Amino acid sequence: MDFDGDGEEFSRRVQVRFVTKLQPPFKVPSTSIAIPSNLTRMGLSAIVNNLLLAGNADWKAEPFDFLINGELVRMSLEEFLLAKGISAEKILEIEYVKAVAPRREEDPSLHDDWVSAVDGSNPGFILTGCYDGLGRIWKSAGLCSHVLEGHGAAVTSVSIIKPKGLEGSTDIRVATASKDKTVRLWKVDVEGSSDHSTKVRAYKILPGHSASVQSVAAQPSGDMVCSGSWDCQINLWQTNELDKGGDLVSIKKRKKDNGDEETQLQGESVSTLVGHTQCVSSVVWPHNDTIYSASWDHSIRRWDVEMGKDSLNMFCGKVINCLDVGGESSSLIAAGGSDPILRIWDPRKPGSLAPIFQFSSHTSWISACKWHDKSWFHLVSASYDGKVMLWDLRTAWPLAVIESHKDKVLCADWWRGDSVVSGGADSKLLISSDISVQ
């Protein structure tokens, strides 16, 4: 650090060239310029915006993030170069990308109790589960189009089923899990417009667990769902409406108001995966032949669906609440649990099952984590500390912290690629939108 004649500290200058993969009008000239080394992200962003404004009088300022050698800069330039041992003698190439942070908060979608589960995998709607025992479908903020009625206790998990061959259909199928020990399957016409919320009954009830069902996930093909429970087991179920696989054990009938009888099928599990010794808190089904599960027994397991056996068993020393698989080649495992640390493993690395990343900005248990489905680097986490955080594997600090909830956050997901949806003990579903994920 240099000083002027009066002893005042001033920053030395470094020669930099700004580069980007963004398309025009986001490109600045590729010539090198001298900038103060004490600049942080905000100062660098101001320089790039000024360069863009110089070439385009109509330019409106945008927040940017900056990468040097593939790592996001989260301190002053001087500190970053020092920490990474990078020489400032030659021209430094700095890549800029759009900053990943919500630009807008939609109005909250109010529920009658805690919002415990959310699925944003369909761009046309958001599916939520609530402690009042109901599932709900939201077409947009505040607009609930369907209510899923029938569970006898809190809904703990929800999953949108994507059956093959139904891509053009407006009929969608969803699965819900509950503390009432059942999984239920529902068919909903999402295009059916109405001034009020349409009430829907399940077409199939799956009652095979002996304790609360904590998590449900659909096979990518849509042919089956799996469920994890406090009974330590993972059950696999057919999603078909008819008795094609001999899984129909009884038909339940109930009187409707007009005297007609409505039928509900009751299904039996196709198979059971046994091995966990405590509550199975989270299941994900990323590939047709592979299920991942997390448990309060401190383990994460990967199951071969055909064989019914686990092919990976990782112990991590903590109760695990949530799990997701994604990132590079859809191979990285993210999990959170009974401490504030979000951990990420790469099971492809032989010899060691230590996490490759540990993010520790939360201050309480982590309740949810979810990879962005188009990015190798980005994921979202939610915590009992009331915060939702956006992460990028290229830096140890959160890209953005969403503090809109007024109580524990219980669930979170991405929606439409550029929004984060979250629910919590404040009985609200929140949509944080206009997020630029490259």
CSV table of N, CA, C and O in Angstrom, one decimal, residues 23-63:
chain,number,residue,atom,x,y,z
A,23,GLN,N,-23.9,-11.1,-24.1
A,23,GLN,CA,-24.0,-10.5,-25.5
A,23,GLN,C,-24.2,-9.0,-25.4
A,23,GLN,O,-24.5,-8.4,-24.4
A,24,PRO,N,-23.9,-8.3,-26.6
A,24,PRO,CA,-24.2,-6.9,-26.6
A,24,PRO,C,-25.7,-6.7,-26.2
A,24,PRO,O,-26.5,-7.6,-26.5
A,25,PRO,N,-26.0,-5.6,-25.6
A,25,PRO,CA,-25.2,-4.4,-25.3
A,25,PRO,C,-24.4,-4.5,-24.0
A,25,PRO,O,-24.0,-3.4,-23.5
A,26,PHE,N,-24.0,-5.7,-23.5
A,26,PHE,CA,-23.4,-5.8,-22.3
A,26,PHE,C,-21.8,-5.9,-22.4
A,26,PHE,O,-21.1,-6.0,-21.4
A,27,LYS,N,-21.3,-5.8,-23.6
A,27,LYS,CA,-19.9,-5.9,-23.8
A,27,LYS,C,-19.2,-4.5,-23.8
A,27,LYS,O,-19.6,-3.5,-24.4
A,28,VAL,N,-18.1,-4.4,-23.0
A,28,VAL,CA,-17.3,-3.2,-22.9
A,28,VAL,C,-16.1,-3.4,-23.9
A,28,VAL,O,-15.7,-4.5,-24.2
A,29,PRO,N,-15.4,-2.3,-24.2
A,29,PRO,CA,-14.2,-2.4,-25.1
A,29,PRO,C,-13.1,-3.3,-24.4
A,29,PRO,O,-13.0,-3.3,-23.2
A,30,SER,N,-12.3,-4.0,-25.2
A,30,SER,CA,-11.4,-5.0,-24.6
A,30,SER,C,-10.0,-4.4,-24.3
A,30,SER,O,-9.1,-5.1,-24.0
A,31,THR,N,-9.9,-3.1,-24.4
A,31,THR,CA,-8.7,-2.5,-24.0
A,31,THR,C,-8.4,-2.5,-22.5
A,31,THR,O,-9.4,-2.6,-21.7
A,32,SER,N,-7.2,-2.5,-22.1
A,32,SER,CA,-6.9,-2.5,-20.7
A,32,SER,C,-6.9,-1.1,-20.1
A,32,SER,O,-6.6,-0.1,-20.8
A,33,ILE,N,-7.3,-1.0,-18.8
A,33,ILE,CA,-7.4,0.3,-18.1
A,33,ILE,C,-6.8,0.1,-16.7
A,33,ILE,O,-6.7,-1.0,-16.2
A,34,ALA,N,-6.3,1.2,-16.2
A,34,ALA,CA,-5.8,1.2,-14.8
A,34,ALA,C,-6.8,1.6,-13.8
A,34,ALA,O,-7.5,2.6,-14.0
A,35,ILE,N,-7.0,0.7,-12.8
A,35,ILE,CA,-8.0,1.0,-11.7
A,35,ILE,C,-7.4,0.9,-10.4
A,35,ILE,O,-6.4,0.2,-10.2
A,36,PRO,N,-8.0,1.5,-9.3
A,36,PRO,CA,-7.5,1.4,-8.0
A,36,PRO,C,-7.6,-0.1,-7.5
A,36,PRO,O,-8.6,-0.7,-7.7
A,37,SER,N,-6.6,-0.6,-6.8
A,37,SER,CA,-6.7,-1.9,-6.3
A,37,SER,C,-7.5,-2.1,-5.1
A,37,SER,O,-7.8,-3.3,-4.7
A,38,ASN,N,-8.0,-1.1,-4.5
A,38,ASN,CA,-8.8,-1.2,-3.3
A,38,ASN,C,-10.3,-1.3,-3.6
A,38,ASN,O,-11.2,-1.3,-2.7
A,39,LEU,N,-10.7,-1.4,-4.9
A,39,LEU,CA,-12.1,-1.5,-5.3
A,39,LEU,C,-12.6,-2.8,-4.9
A,39,LEU,O,-12.0,-3.8,-5.0
A,40,THR,N,-13.9,-2.8,-4.5
A,40,THR,CA,-14.7,-4.0,-4.2
A,40,THR,C,-15.6,-4.2,-5.4
A,40,THR,O,-15.6,-3.5,-6.4
A,41,ARG,N,-16.5,-5.2,-5.2
A,41,ARG,CA,-17.4,-5.5,-6.3
A,41,ARG,C,-18.3,-4.3,-6.7
A,41,ARG,O,-18.5,-4.1,-7.9
A,42,MET,N,-18.7,-3.5,-5.7
A,42,MET,CA,-19.5,-2.3,-6.1
A,42,MET,C,-18.7,-1.3,-6.9
A,42,MET,O,-19.3,-0.8,-7.9
A,43,GLY,N,-17.5,-1.1,-6.6
A,43,GLY,CA,-16.6,-0.2,-7.4
A,43,GLY,C,-16.4,-0.7,-8.8
A,43,GLY,O,-16.4,0.1,-9.8
A,44,LEU,N,-16.1,-2.0,-8.9
A,44,LEU,CA,-15.9,-2.6,-10.2
A,44,LEU,C,-17.2,-2.5,-11.0
A,44,LEU,O,-17.1,-2.3,-12.2
A,45,SER,N,-18.3,-2.7,-10.4
A,45,SER,CA,-19.6,-2.7,-11.1
A,45,SER,C,-19.8,-1.2,-11.6
A,45,SER,O,-20.3,-1.1,-12.8
A,46,ALA,N,-19.5,-0.2,-10.8
A,46,ALA,CA,-19.6,1.2,-11.3
A,46,ALA,C,-18.7,1.4,-12.5
A,46,ALA,O,-19.2,2.1,-13.4
A,47,ILE,N,-17.5,0.9,-12.5
A,47,ILE,CA,-16.6,1.1,-13.7
A,47,ILE,C,-17.2,0.5,-14.9
A,47,ILE,O,-17.3,1.1,-16.0
A,48,VAL,N,-17.7,-0.8,-14.8
A,48,VAL,CA,-18.2,-1.4,-16.0
A,48,VAL,C,-19.5,-0.7,-16.5
A,48,VAL,O,-19.6,-0.5,-17.7
A,49,ASN,N,-20.3,-0.2,-15.6
A,49,ASN,CA,-21.5,0.5,-16.0
A,49,ASN,C,-21.1,1.8,-16.7
A,49,ASN,O,-21.8,2.2,-17.7
A,50,ASN,N,-20.1,2.5,-16.2
A,50,ASN,CA,-19.6,3.7,-16.8
A,50,ASN,C,-19.1,3.5,-18.2
A,50,ASN,O,-19.3,4.2,-19.2
A,51,LEU,N,-18.4,2.4,-18.4
A,51,LEU,CA,-17.8,2.0,-19.7
A,51,LEU,C,-19.0,1.7,-20.7
A,51,LEU,O,-19.0,2.1,-21.9
A,52,LEU,N,-20.0,1.0,-20.2
A,52,LEU,CA,-21.2,0.7,-21.0
A,52,LEU,C,-22.0,1.9,-21.4
A,52,LEU,O,-22.5,2.1,-22.5
A,53,LEU,N,-22.1,2.9,-20.4
A,53,LEU,CA,-22.8,4.1,-20.6
A,53,LEU,C,-22.1,5.0,-21.7
A,53,LEU,O,-22.7,5.7,-22.5
A,54,ALA,N,-20.7,4.9,-21.7
A,54,ALA,CA,-19.9,5.7,-22.6
A,54,ALA,C,-20.2,5.3,-24.1
A,54,ALA,O,-20.2,6.1,-25.0
A,55,GLY,N,-20.6,4.0,-24.2
A,55,GLY,CA,-20.9,3.5,-25.6
A,55,GLY,C,-22.3,3.5,-25.9
A,55,GLY,O,-22.7,3.2,-27.0
A,56,ASN,N,-23.2,3.8,-24.9
A,56,ASN,CA,-24.6,3.7,-25.1
A,56,ASN,C,-25.3,4.7,-24.1
A,56,ASN,O,-25.4,4.4,-23.0
A,57,ALA,N,-25.7,5.8,-24.7
A,57,ALA,CA,-26.3,6.9,-23.8
A,57,ALA,C,-27.6,6.4,-23.1
A,57,ALA,O,-27.9,7.0,-22.1
A,58,ASP,N,-28.2,5.4,-23.6
A,58,ASP,CA,-29.5,4.9,-23.0
A,58,ASP,C,-29.2,3.8,-22.0
A,58,ASP,O,-30.2,3.2,-21.5
A,59,TRP,N,-28.0,3.5,-21.7
A,59,TRP,CA,-27.7,2.4,-20.8
A,59,TRP,C,-28.2,2.7,-19.4
A,59,TRP,O,-28.1,3.7,-18.8
A,60,LYS,N,-28.9,1.6,-18.8
A,60,LYS,CA,-29.4,1.7,-17.4
A,60,LYS,C,-28.5,0.8,-16.6
A,60,LYS,O,-28.3,-0.4,-16.9
A,61,ALA,N,-28.0,1.3,-15.5
A,61,ALA,CA,-27.0,0.6,-14.6
A,61,ALA,C,-27.5,-0.7,-14.2
A,61,ALA,O,-28.7,-0.9,-13.8
A,62,GLU,N,-26.7,-1.7,-14.2
A,62,GLU,CA,-27.0,-3.1,-13.8
A,62,GLU,C,-25.9,-3.5,-12.7
A,62,GLU,O,-24.8,-3.1,-12.8
A,63,PRO,N,-26.3,-4.3,-11.7
A,63,PRO,CA,-25.3,-4.8,-10.8
A,63,PRO,C,-24.6,-6.0,-11.4
A,63,PRO,O,-25.2,-6.9,-12.1
